[in-house]
Coordinates of C-alpha atoms in Angstrom, one line a residue:
M4 CA 39.7 -1.5 47.1
S5 CA 36.1 -2.1 46.1
L6 CA 33.4 -2.2 48.7
L7 CA 32.3 -5.6 47.6
R8 CA 35.8 -7.0 48.3
R9 CA 36.4 -5.0 51.5
S10 CA 33.1 -6.0 53.1
S11 CA 34.2 -9.6 53.5
S12 CA 37.1 -8.7 55.7
F13 CA 34.9 -8.2 58.7
L14 CA 32.0 -10.5 58.0
G15 CA 34.1 -13.6 58.1
S16 CA 31.8 -16.0 56.4
K17 CA 32.8 -19.3 54.8
V18 CA 33.0 -18.9 51.0
A19 CA 33.7 -21.1 48.0
S20 CA 35.2 -19.8 44.8
I21 CA 34.1 -20.7 41.3
P22 CA 37.1 -20.5 39.0
G23 CA 36.9 -19.7 35.3
L24 CA 34.5 -16.7 35.2
P25 CA 36.0 -14.5 32.5
V26 CA 37.1 -10.9 32.9
R27 CA 38.0 -8.5 30.1
G28 CA 39.5 -5.1 30.3
N29 CA 42.2 -3.8 32.6
D30 CA 40.4 -3.6 35.9
R31 CA 43.0 -3.4 38.7
F32 CA 40.8 -5.7 40.8
G33 CA 40.3 -8.2 38.1
K34 CA 42.6 -10.8 39.7
A35 CA 41.2 -10.3 43.2
L36 CA 39.2 -12.9 45.0
C37 CA 35.9 -11.3 45.9
T38 CA 34.6 -12.9 49.1
V39 CA 31.2 -11.9 50.4
P40 CA 28.4 -13.9 52.0
A41 CA 25.4 -14.6 49.8
V42 CA 23.1 -12.8 52.1
S43 CA 25.1 -9.6 51.6
V44 CA 25.2 -9.8 47.8
R45 CA 21.6 -8.9 47.5
V46 CA 21.9 -5.9 49.8
L47 CA 25.1 -4.6 48.1
A48 CA 23.7 -5.2 44.6
R49 CA 20.4 -3.4 45.5
H50 CA 22.4 -0.4 46.9
Y51 CA 24.5 -0.1 43.9
W52 CA 21.7 -0.6 41.4
R53 CA 19.9 2.3 43.0
R54 CA 23.0 4.4 42.9
T55 CA 24.0 3.7 39.3
R56 CA 20.7 2.6 37.8
S57 CA 22.6 0.5 35.2
S58 CA 24.9 -2.0 36.9
T59 CA 24.4 -5.0 39.1
Y60 CA 27.9 -5.1 40.2
P61 CA 29.5 -2.7 42.8
K62 CA 32.4 -0.3 42.0
G63 CA 35.5 -2.1 40.7
A64 CA 33.9 -5.6 41.0
A65 CA 34.8 -7.6 37.9
P66 CA 36.1 -10.7 39.6
R67 CA 37.9 -13.5 37.9
H68 CA 36.6 -15.7 40.7
L69 CA 33.0 -15.0 41.8
V70 CA 32.4 -16.2 45.3
I71 CA 29.2 -17.3 46.9
S72 CA 28.2 -19.3 50.0
S73 CA 29.5 -22.8 50.2
A74 CA 26.0 -24.2 50.5
A75 CA 24.9 -22.6 47.3
A76 CA 28.2 -23.5 45.5
S77 CA 27.6 -27.2 46.2
A78 CA 24.3 -27.1 44.2
L79 CA 25.7 -25.2 41.2
E80 CA 25.1 -26.5 37.7
A81 CA 26.2 -24.7 34.5
R82 CA 22.8 -24.8 32.8
S83 CA 19.9 -22.6 31.8
V84 CA 16.4 -23.0 33.1
T85 CA 14.1 -23.9 30.2
R86 CA 10.5 -23.9 31.5
G87 CA 9.6 -21.4 28.8
N88 CA 11.4 -22.9 25.8
P89 CA 12.1 -26.6 25.2
W90 CA 14.6 -25.7 22.6
S91 CA 17.0 -23.9 24.9
P92 CA 20.3 -25.7 25.5
P93 CA 22.7 -25.8 28.4
L94 CA 25.0 -22.8 28.4
S95 CA 28.8 -23.0 28.4
S96 CA 28.8 -20.6 31.4
V97 CA 28.4 -20.7 35.2
A98 CA 25.1 -20.2 36.8
V99 CA 25.6 -18.4 40.1
V100 CA 22.9 -19.0 42.6
V101 CA 22.3 -16.3 45.2
G102 CA 19.1 -16.8 47.2
R103 CA 16.4 -17.5 44.5
S104 CA 18.2 -15.7 41.7
I105 CA 20.4 -17.0 39.0
A106 CA 23.0 -15.0 37.2
T107 CA 24.8 -16.7 34.3
M108 CA 28.2 -15.1 33.4
V109 CA 29.5 -15.8 29.9
D110 CA 32.7 -15.1 28.1
P111 CA 32.2 -12.0 25.9
A112 CA 34.6 -13.4 23.3
A113 CA 32.4 -16.6 23.0
L114 CA 29.6 -14.3 21.8
G115 CA 31.8 -12.5 19.3
L116 CA 32.2 -9.4 21.4
T117 CA 35.8 -7.9 21.5
E118 CA 37.4 -5.2 23.6
D119 CA 37.4 -3.0 20.5
D120 CA 33.7 -3.6 20.1
V121 CA 33.1 -2.5 23.7
E122 CA 35.0 0.7 23.3
L123 CA 33.1 1.5 20.1
I124 CA 29.8 0.9 21.9
V125 CA 30.8 3.2 24.8
K126 CA 31.9 5.9 22.3
R127 CA 28.7 5.8 20.4
Y128 CA 26.7 5.9 23.6
L129 CA 28.6 9.0 24.8
Q130 CA 28.1 10.7 21.4
E131 CA 24.3 9.9 21.3
K132 CA 23.3 10.3 24.9
R133 CA 25.8 13.0 26.1
D134 CA 26.6 14.8 22.8
K135 CA 30.3 14.1 23.6
Y136 CA 31.9 13.5 20.2
N137 CA 35.5 13.8 21.3
A138 CA 35.1 12.2 24.8
K139 CA 38.2 10.4 26.0
F140 CA 37.6 7.5 28.3
R141 CA 39.1 4.3 29.6
V142 CA 37.2 1.0 29.9
L143 CA 38.2 -0.4 33.2
S144 CA 36.3 -3.7 32.9
Y145 CA 33.3 -5.3 31.4
H146 CA 31.3 -8.5 31.8
V147 CA 28.4 -10.2 30.1
K148 CA 25.6 -12.1 31.9
R149 CA 22.5 -13.8 30.7
L150 CA 19.3 -11.6 30.9
S151 CA 17.3 -14.1 33.0
E152 CA 17.1 -17.7 34.1
E153 CA 14.4 -18.2 31.5
P154 CA 14.5 -17.4 27.7
I155 CA 12.3 -14.5 26.8
G156 CA 12.1 -15.3 23.1
Y157 CA 12.6 -18.2 20.7
L158 CA 14.6 -16.5 18.0
G159 CA 17.5 -15.1 20.0
D160 CA 19.6 -15.3 23.2
H161 CA 19.6 -12.2 25.4
Y162 CA 22.3 -10.8 27.7
F163 CA 23.4 -7.7 29.5
L164 CA 26.8 -6.1 28.9
N165 CA 27.9 -4.1 32.0
V166 CA 30.8 -1.8 31.5
V167 CA 32.9 0.2 34.1
L168 CA 34.6 3.2 32.7
R169 CA 36.3 6.4 33.6
E170 CA 36.4 9.5 31.5
K171 CA 39.9 10.9 31.0
M172 CA 40.6 14.4 32.2
V173 CA 43.3 16.3 30.4
H174 CA 44.2 18.3 33.5
Y175 CA 44.5 15.2 35.7
S176 CA 47.7 13.4 36.4
A177 CA 47.8 9.6 36.0
E178 CA 47.7 9.3 39.8
E179 CA 44.8 11.8 40.2
E180 CA 42.9 10.0 37.4
E181 CA 42.9 6.8 39.5
Y182 CA 40.6 8.6 42.0
A183 CA 38.2 10.0 39.4
E184 CA 34.7 8.9 39.6
E185 CA 33.9 5.6 37.8
E186 CA 30.8 5.2 35.7
Y187 CA 28.7 2.2 35.1
L188 CA 26.9 1.6 31.8
S189 CA 24.6 -1.3 30.8
F190 CA 23.7 -2.5 27.4
F191 CA 21.3 -5.2 26.0
L192 CA 22.7 -7.9 23.7
K193 CA 20.7 -10.0 21.3
I194 CA 22.6 -13.0 19.9
L195 CA 21.9 -15.6 17.3
P196 CA 21.0 -18.8 19.3
E197 CA 24.0 -20.8 18.1
Q198 CA 23.9 -23.1 21.2
V199 CA 21.1 -24.9 19.3
P200 CA 22.5 -25.5 15.8
K201 CA 19.2 -26.5 14.3
L202 CA 17.4 -23.5 15.8
A203 CA 20.3 -21.2 14.6
D204 CA 19.9 -22.7 11.1
Y205 CA 16.1 -22.1 11.3
V206 CA 16.7 -18.4 12.2
R207 CA 19.4 -17.9 9.5
E208 CA 17.1 -19.4 6.8
M209 CA 14.3 -16.9 7.9
G210 CA 16.8 -14.1 7.7
C211 CA 15.7 -12.7 11.1
F212 CA 19.0 -11.3 12.3
R213 CA 20.0 -10.2 8.7
K214 CA 16.7 -8.2 8.5
E215 CA 16.9 -6.6 11.9
I216 CA 20.6 -5.7 11.4
Q217 CA 19.7 -4.1 8.0
L218 CA 16.9 -2.1 9.5
Y219 CA 18.9 -0.9 12.5
T220 CA 21.9 0.0 10.3
H221 CA 19.9 1.9 7.7
L222 CA 16.2 2.4 7.9
I223 CA 15.3 2.8 11.6
P224 CA 17.9 5.6 12.3
R225 CA 16.6 7.4 9.2
L226 CA 13.1 7.2 10.5
Q227 CA 14.1 8.4 13.9
D228 CA 15.9 11.4 12.3
V229 CA 13.0 12.6 10.2
T230 CA 10.7 12.7 13.3
I231 CA 13.3 14.3 15.5
G232 CA 11.7 15.9 18.6
T233 CA 9.3 12.9 18.9
K234 CA 10.0 10.3 21.6
P235 CA 11.7 7.3 19.9
F236 CA 9.6 4.3 18.9
A237 CA 12.6 2.0 19.0
P238 CA 15.7 1.5 21.1
R239 CA 19.1 2.8 19.9
A240 CA 21.4 0.2 18.5
Y241 CA 25.1 0.8 19.2
L242 CA 26.6 -2.2 17.4
T243 CA 25.5 -4.8 14.8
K244 CA 27.9 -7.5 13.8
D245 CA 28.3 -10.5 11.6
E246 CA 24.5 -11.0 11.1
K247 CA 24.3 -12.6 14.6
L248 CA 24.9 -9.9 17.2
L249 CA 23.1 -6.6 18.1
V250 CA 23.8 -4.3 21.0
F251 CA 21.2 -1.9 22.2
E252 CA 20.7 0.6 24.9
N253 CA 19.4 -1.0 28.1
L254 CA 15.9 0.3 28.2
K255 CA 15.5 -0.9 31.8
A256 CA 18.1 1.6 32.8
E257 CA 16.1 4.3 31.1
G258 CA 13.0 3.4 33.1
Y259 CA 11.2 1.1 30.6
R260 CA 9.9 -2.3 31.5
M261 CA 8.0 -5.2 30.1
L262 CA 4.5 -5.7 31.4
E263 CA 4.5 -9.0 33.3
N264 CA 2.0 -11.3 34.9
N265 CA -0.7 -10.0 32.5
K266 CA -1.1 -13.2 30.5
S267 CA 0.0 -11.2 27.4
L268 CA -3.2 -9.1 27.6
L269 CA -3.2 -5.3 27.7
D270 CA -5.6 -3.0 29.6
F271 CA -7.0 0.1 28.0
A272 CA -4.2 2.4 29.2
H273 CA -1.4 0.2 28.0
L274 CA -3.0 -0.5 24.7
E275 CA -3.6 3.3 24.2
V276 CA 0.1 4.0 24.7
A277 CA 1.1 1.1 22.5
L278 CA -1.1 2.3 19.6
K279 CA 0.3 5.8 19.8
T280 CA 3.8 4.3 19.6
V281 CA 2.8 2.3 16.5
A282 CA 1.5 5.6 15.1
K283 CA 5.0 7.1 15.5
L284 CA 6.5 4.3 13.5
H285 CA 3.9 4.6 10.7
A286 CA 4.1 8.5 10.8
A287 CA 7.9 8.3 10.4
S288 CA 7.5 6.0 7.4
L289 CA 5.0 8.4 5.7
V290 CA 7.1 11.5 6.5
L291 CA 10.3 9.9 5.0
E292 CA 8.4 9.0 1.8
E293 CA 6.9 12.5 1.5
R294 CA 10.2 14.3 2.0
T295 CA 12.2 12.1 -0.3
K296 CA 9.3 11.6 -2.8
Q297 CA 10.4 7.9 -3.0
P298 CA 8.6 4.8 -1.5
I299 CA 10.5 3.0 1.2
A300 CA 10.5 -0.2 -1.0
K301 CA 12.7 1.7 -3.4
L302 CA 14.8 3.6 -0.9
Y303 CA 15.6 0.5 1.1
S304 CA 15.2 -2.3 -1.4
G305 CA 15.0 -5.7 0.2
H306 CA 15.1 -4.5 3.8
L307 CA 11.4 -5.3 4.4
N308 CA 10.9 -8.5 2.3
E309 CA 8.5 -10.9 3.8
N310 CA 10.1 -13.7 5.9
V311 CA 7.2 -15.0 8.0
Y312 CA 4.3 -16.0 5.7
I313 CA 5.8 -17.4 2.5
D314 CA 3.5 -19.8 0.6
D315 CA 6.2 -22.2 -0.5
E316 CA 6.4 -25.9 0.5
T317 CA 10.2 -25.6 0.8
Y318 CA 10.2 -22.6 3.2
V319 CA 11.3 -23.2 6.7
R320 CA 8.2 -21.7 8.3
K321 CA 5.7 -23.5 6.2
T322 CA 5.6 -26.3 8.8
N323 CA 4.6 -23.8 11.5
L324 CA 1.5 -22.7 9.7
D325 CA 0.5 -26.2 8.7
N326 CA 0.9 -27.5 12.2
A327 CA -1.1 -24.5 13.5
I328 CA -4.0 -25.3 11.2
K329 CA -4.0 -29.0 12.2
A330 CA -4.0 -28.1 15.9
L331 CA -6.7 -25.4 15.6
C332 CA -9.0 -27.8 13.6
E333 CA -8.6 -30.4 16.5
L334 CA -9.4 -27.8 19.0
I335 CA -12.5 -26.8 17.1
K336 CA -13.8 -30.4 17.6
R337 CA -13.5 -29.8 21.4
I338 CA -15.2 -26.5 21.7
D339 CA -18.7 -27.0 23.0
K340 CA -20.3 -24.6 20.5
Y341 CA -19.1 -26.7 17.5
K342 CA -18.3 -30.3 18.6
N343 CA -21.9 -31.5 18.2
S344 CA -22.9 -29.1 15.4
D345 CA -24.2 -30.4 12.2
K346 CA -22.0 -27.8 10.5
L347 CA -18.8 -29.2 12.0
D348 CA -17.6 -30.8 8.8
Y349 CA -18.2 -27.6 6.8
I350 CA -16.3 -25.6 9.4
L351 CA -13.3 -28.0 9.4
G352 CA -13.3 -28.0 5.6
K353 CA -13.3 -24.2 5.2
F354 CA -11.3 -23.1 8.3
P355 CA -7.8 -23.9 6.8
E356 CA -8.7 -21.9 3.7
V357 CA -9.5 -18.9 5.9
I358 CA -6.3 -19.2 7.9
R359 CA -4.2 -19.4 4.8
R360 CA -5.5 -15.9 3.7
I361 CA -2.7 -14.6 5.9
Y362 CA -0.3 -15.2 3.0
D363 CA -2.2 -12.6 1.0
F364 CA -2.5 -10.2 3.9
A365 CA 1.3 -10.3 4.5
R366 CA 2.1 -9.1 1.0
P367 CA 2.2 -5.3 0.3
S368 CA -1.2 -4.1 -0.6
T369 CA -2.1 -3.0 -4.1
E370 CA -5.2 -1.2 -2.8
Y371 CA -4.1 0.7 0.3
R372 CA -1.0 2.8 1.0
N373 CA 1.8 0.7 2.6
V374 CA 4.0 1.7 5.5
F375 CA 6.8 0.2 7.6
N376 CA 4.9 -2.4 9.8
H377 CA 6.5 -3.7 12.9
G378 CA 4.9 -7.1 12.2
D379 CA 5.4 -8.7 15.7
L380 CA 3.3 -6.8 18.1
W381 CA 2.8 -9.0 21.1
N382 CA 3.4 -8.4 24.8
N383 CA 7.1 -9.2 25.0
N384 CA 7.9 -6.8 22.2
L385 CA 6.4 -3.8 24.0
M386 CA 8.3 -1.9 26.8
F387 CA 6.5 0.8 28.8
K388 CA 7.7 3.8 30.8
Y389 CA 5.5 5.0 33.7
D390 CA 4.7 8.1 35.6
E391 CA 7.0 8.9 38.5
P392 CA 5.6 7.5 41.8
E393 CA 5.0 10.9 43.3
K394 CA 2.6 11.7 40.3
T395 CA 0.6 8.5 40.7
A396 CA -2.5 8.5 43.0
P397 CA -2.1 6.4 46.2
N398 CA -3.0 2.7 45.7
S399 CA -3.6 3.1 42.0
D400 CA -1.8 1.2 39.2
P401 CA 1.2 2.8 37.6
V402 CA 0.2 4.9 34.6
P403 CA 2.1 4.2 31.3
V404 CA 3.2 7.4 29.6
T405 CA 5.2 6.1 26.6
A406 CA 6.4 2.9 25.1
V407 CA 9.0 1.5 22.6
L408 CA 8.7 -1.3 20.2
V409 CA 11.5 -3.9 20.2
D410 CA 12.3 -6.8 17.9
Y411 CA 12.0 -6.0 14.2
Q412 CA 12.8 -9.4 12.8
F413 CA 9.3 -9.9 11.2
S414 CA 8.9 -6.3 9.9
R415 CA 7.1 -5.9 6.5
L416 CA 5.5 -3.4 4.2
A417 CA 1.8 -3.4 4.7
P418 CA -1.1 -0.9 5.3
P419 CA -1.2 0.6 8.8
A420 CA -4.3 -1.4 9.5
Y421 CA -2.3 -4.6 9.6
D422 CA -0.2 -3.5 12.6
V423 CA -3.2 -1.7 14.3
M424 CA -5.6 -4.7 14.1
S425 CA -2.9 -7.3 15.0
L426 CA -1.9 -5.3 18.1
I427 CA -5.6 -5.0 19.2
M428 CA -6.4 -8.7 18.5
I429 CA -3.3 -10.1 20.0
S430 CA -3.6 -8.0 23.2
T431 CA -7.3 -8.4 24.0
L432 CA -10.2 -10.8 24.4
S433 CA -13.3 -10.2 22.4
S434 CA -15.5 -9.3 25.4
F435 CA -13.2 -6.4 26.1
R436 CA -12.3 -5.6 22.6
N437 CA -15.9 -5.2 21.3
K438 CA -16.5 -2.4 23.8
H439 CA -13.5 -0.3 22.7
L440 CA -12.5 -1.2 19.2
E441 CA -13.7 2.1 17.6
E442 CA -12.2 4.1 20.3
W443 CA -8.8 2.5 19.8
K444 CA -9.0 3.2 16.1
N445 CA -9.7 6.8 16.9
I446 CA -6.8 7.0 19.3
Y447 CA -4.4 5.6 16.7
Y448 CA -5.7 7.8 13.8
D449 CA -5.7 11.0 15.9
E450 CA -2.1 10.4 17.0
L451 CA -1.1 9.7 13.5
G452 CA -2.7 12.9 12.3
S453 CA -1.0 14.9 15.1
L454 CA 2.4 13.5 14.2
L455 CA 2.0 14.1 10.5
A456 CA 0.9 17.7 11.2
Q457 CA 3.9 18.3 13.4
H458 CA 6.4 16.9 10.8
L459 CA 4.7 17.9 7.5
C460 CA 3.6 21.4 8.4
D461 CA 3.6 22.5 4.8
S462 CA 0.5 20.4 4.3
I463 CA -2.9 21.7 5.6
H464 CA -4.4 18.2 6.2
P465 CA -1.6 15.7 5.9
V466 CA -3.4 12.7 7.5
E467 CA -6.4 13.2 5.2
D468 CA -4.1 13.6 2.2
L469 CA -2.0 10.5 3.0
L470 CA -4.4 8.2 4.7
P471 CA -8.0 9.4 4.5
R472 CA -10.2 8.3 7.3
A473 CA -12.6 6.4 5.1
E474 CA -9.7 4.5 3.6
F475 CA -8.3 3.7 7.0
D476 CA -11.7 2.4 8.3
E477 CA -12.2 0.3 5.2
S478 CA -8.6 -1.2 5.6
C479 CA -9.3 -2.0 9.2
R480 CA -12.4 -3.9 8.3
E481 CA -10.4 -5.9 5.8
Y482 CA -7.4 -6.5 8.1
H483 CA -9.6 -7.4 11.1
L484 CA -9.3 -11.1 10.0
A485 CA -5.5 -10.7 9.6
G486 CA -5.3 -9.6 13.3
L487 CA -7.4 -12.6 14.4
I488 CA -5.2 -15.0 12.4
E489 CA -2.1 -13.4 14.0
S490 CA -3.6 -13.8 17.4
C491 CA -4.1 -17.6 16.7
M492 CA -0.5 -17.8 15.4
Y493 CA 0.9 -16.4 18.6
F494 CA -1.2 -18.2 21.2
H495 CA -2.0 -21.6 19.6
W496 CA 1.4 -22.8 20.9
P497 CA 1.2 -25.3 23.8
P498 CA 1.4 -23.2 27.0
T499 CA 4.2 -25.2 28.7
P500 CA 6.8 -27.7 27.7
D501 CA 5.2 -30.4 29.9
C502 CA 2.4 -30.5 27.2
Y503 CA 4.8 -32.2 24.8
E504 CA 5.1 -36.0 24.9
I505 CA 8.7 -36.4 23.9
A506 CA 11.0 -39.1 25.1
N507 CA 14.1 -38.2 27.1
G508 CA 17.1 -37.8 24.9
A509 CA 15.1 -37.1 21.8
D510 CA 15.9 -34.1 19.7
W511 CA 13.4 -31.4 20.9
F512 CA 13.6 -29.2 17.9
D513 CA 12.9 -32.0 15.5
E514 CA 10.3 -33.8 17.6
S515 CA 8.3 -30.7 18.6
R516 CA 7.8 -29.8 15.0
K517 CA 6.3 -33.1 14.0
P518 CA 2.5 -32.6 13.4
E519 CA 1.3 -35.5 15.6
V520 CA 3.6 -34.3 18.5
F521 CA 2.6 -30.7 18.2
V522 CA -1.1 -31.3 17.8
R523 CA -1.1 -33.6 20.8
A524 CA 0.7 -31.0 22.9
S525 CA -1.9 -28.3 22.0
L526 CA -4.7 -30.7 23.0
N527 CA -2.9 -31.4 26.3
G528 CA -2.7 -27.6 26.9
F529 CA -6.4 -27.3 26.1
E530 CA -7.4 -30.0 28.5
R531 CA -5.0 -29.0 31.4
Y532 CA -4.9 -25.1 31.4
E533 CA -8.1 -23.0 31.6
D534 CA -6.4 -19.7 30.6
Y535 CA -5.2 -21.4 27.4
R536 CA -8.5 -23.0 26.7
V537 CA -10.5 -19.8 27.2
R538 CA -8.1 -17.7 25.1
I539 CA -7.8 -20.0 22.1
S540 CA -11.5 -20.8 22.1
D541 CA -12.2 -17.0 22.0
M542 CA -9.9 -16.6 19.0
I543 CA -11.2 -19.6 17.1
M544 CA -14.9 -18.6 17.7
Q545 CA -14.2 -15.1 16.3
I546 CA -12.8 -16.6 13.1
V547 CA -15.4 -19.4 12.7
D548 CA -18.5 -17.2 13.5
G549 CA -17.3 -14.2 11.5
Y550 CA -15.4 -15.7 8.5
V551 CA -16.4 -19.3 8.1
L552 CA -20.1 -19.5 9.0
G553 CA -20.5 -15.7 8.4
D554 CA -19.7 -16.3 4.7
E555 CA -22.3 -19.0 4.1

């Protein structure tokens, strides 16, 4: 009997069951009613998380009926919390409230995940992580829960797949095998957001999932292979399916985490590690081309076609850029430096032209060497791993030692400077950036050189042969503007849904994309939220002073 179930027998608290939570697999406790007070769930879950590092459920606990305190049960609603994304729909699942946390359990089959898929995922995990190519195992149970009570991205839904398994031992009898140690694995799921049909259609038209699945099926594994011995720059994908589902290793279980409460800004140490990880991606791209004597565009034709900045009136994302330009121009009128300037009309006339240069930047360069660019380098797509606590000085901040880049839906072919300058501009304010820009460029270039020397040892000076420093510096100057435009594209969005003035019952997806609604929401954010006002003003002033007035 599992500890979770057994613990209720002596605590004797009142409980209320929630029927309908799905269980898959052949767990012998699957039909049991797990009864445990809410106050104990946190203690038991914490204990087992420490023990297994990868499961939020105790041994054997895959209940068909998940039980919580009756007080909490009376307040349950099957819905998602949408403070971060006005497009997120209610989920067809149960939100289980324990204390202040919410865990939403969903039916794996509803996401397109079958029992055979789970067994294949586990098999690939054992082969890749344990070098066990003939491992025999039995999946005892598995369940899927939503990653968090708030969406972490607009272009996909995110979940954890938790699996309980037991390896089969040839010398064990069936009875003995029942007492063998169970193992807990956790995986990360990224799903097409089909709960919002219009958003799903938007993502399909952009080809986001199709692109990422292509890259994780073909190109990314190849790049990881040619730079074997180097820490991976991307998570391992164990399953891609139907252009709408990807299953990755759970980086959190490997000690990685997203940087939170940092307002999407990176300090020097985090940006240094991030730049070195970008250098790994670019180095792998160059190594592959040098070894095959073929450009990536030919080796993997179509895999890196542009799907963000396409200058076509019929393209689904054209509205986004046009709305951004309208909003930014209205914000210019409210920045003290410009609102009473005799050059305001000139600024407003030329600013849209400068922003639209992003269409040219996003195309493969005909002047500089192109590499595989990540294309989406903002805070939520970086995960960091830190020094062990015993190696960190007392009362000091954790020190990042490595990072991985996630989400390759916007990847493209472009010069390295595009990724480098975008990462720096998106992650810093100008007051901090101006002090360290040259140092950060040196960090990236030195790391790129070190990696190329490691993997192209037949060349005496591989980095100077493939990306001369003078060429890199020149390209950084050119793509400086691209990075500034990207920073505006990421952070011009209204900071919270309460900025939008949309009637109850109206279609959020349609209404929020209307220019007048979006612009008004941005202005509301500018008026109400100082952090938003300071950041967007800093970005705009860098573009206006450097590329609008600077070109007079």
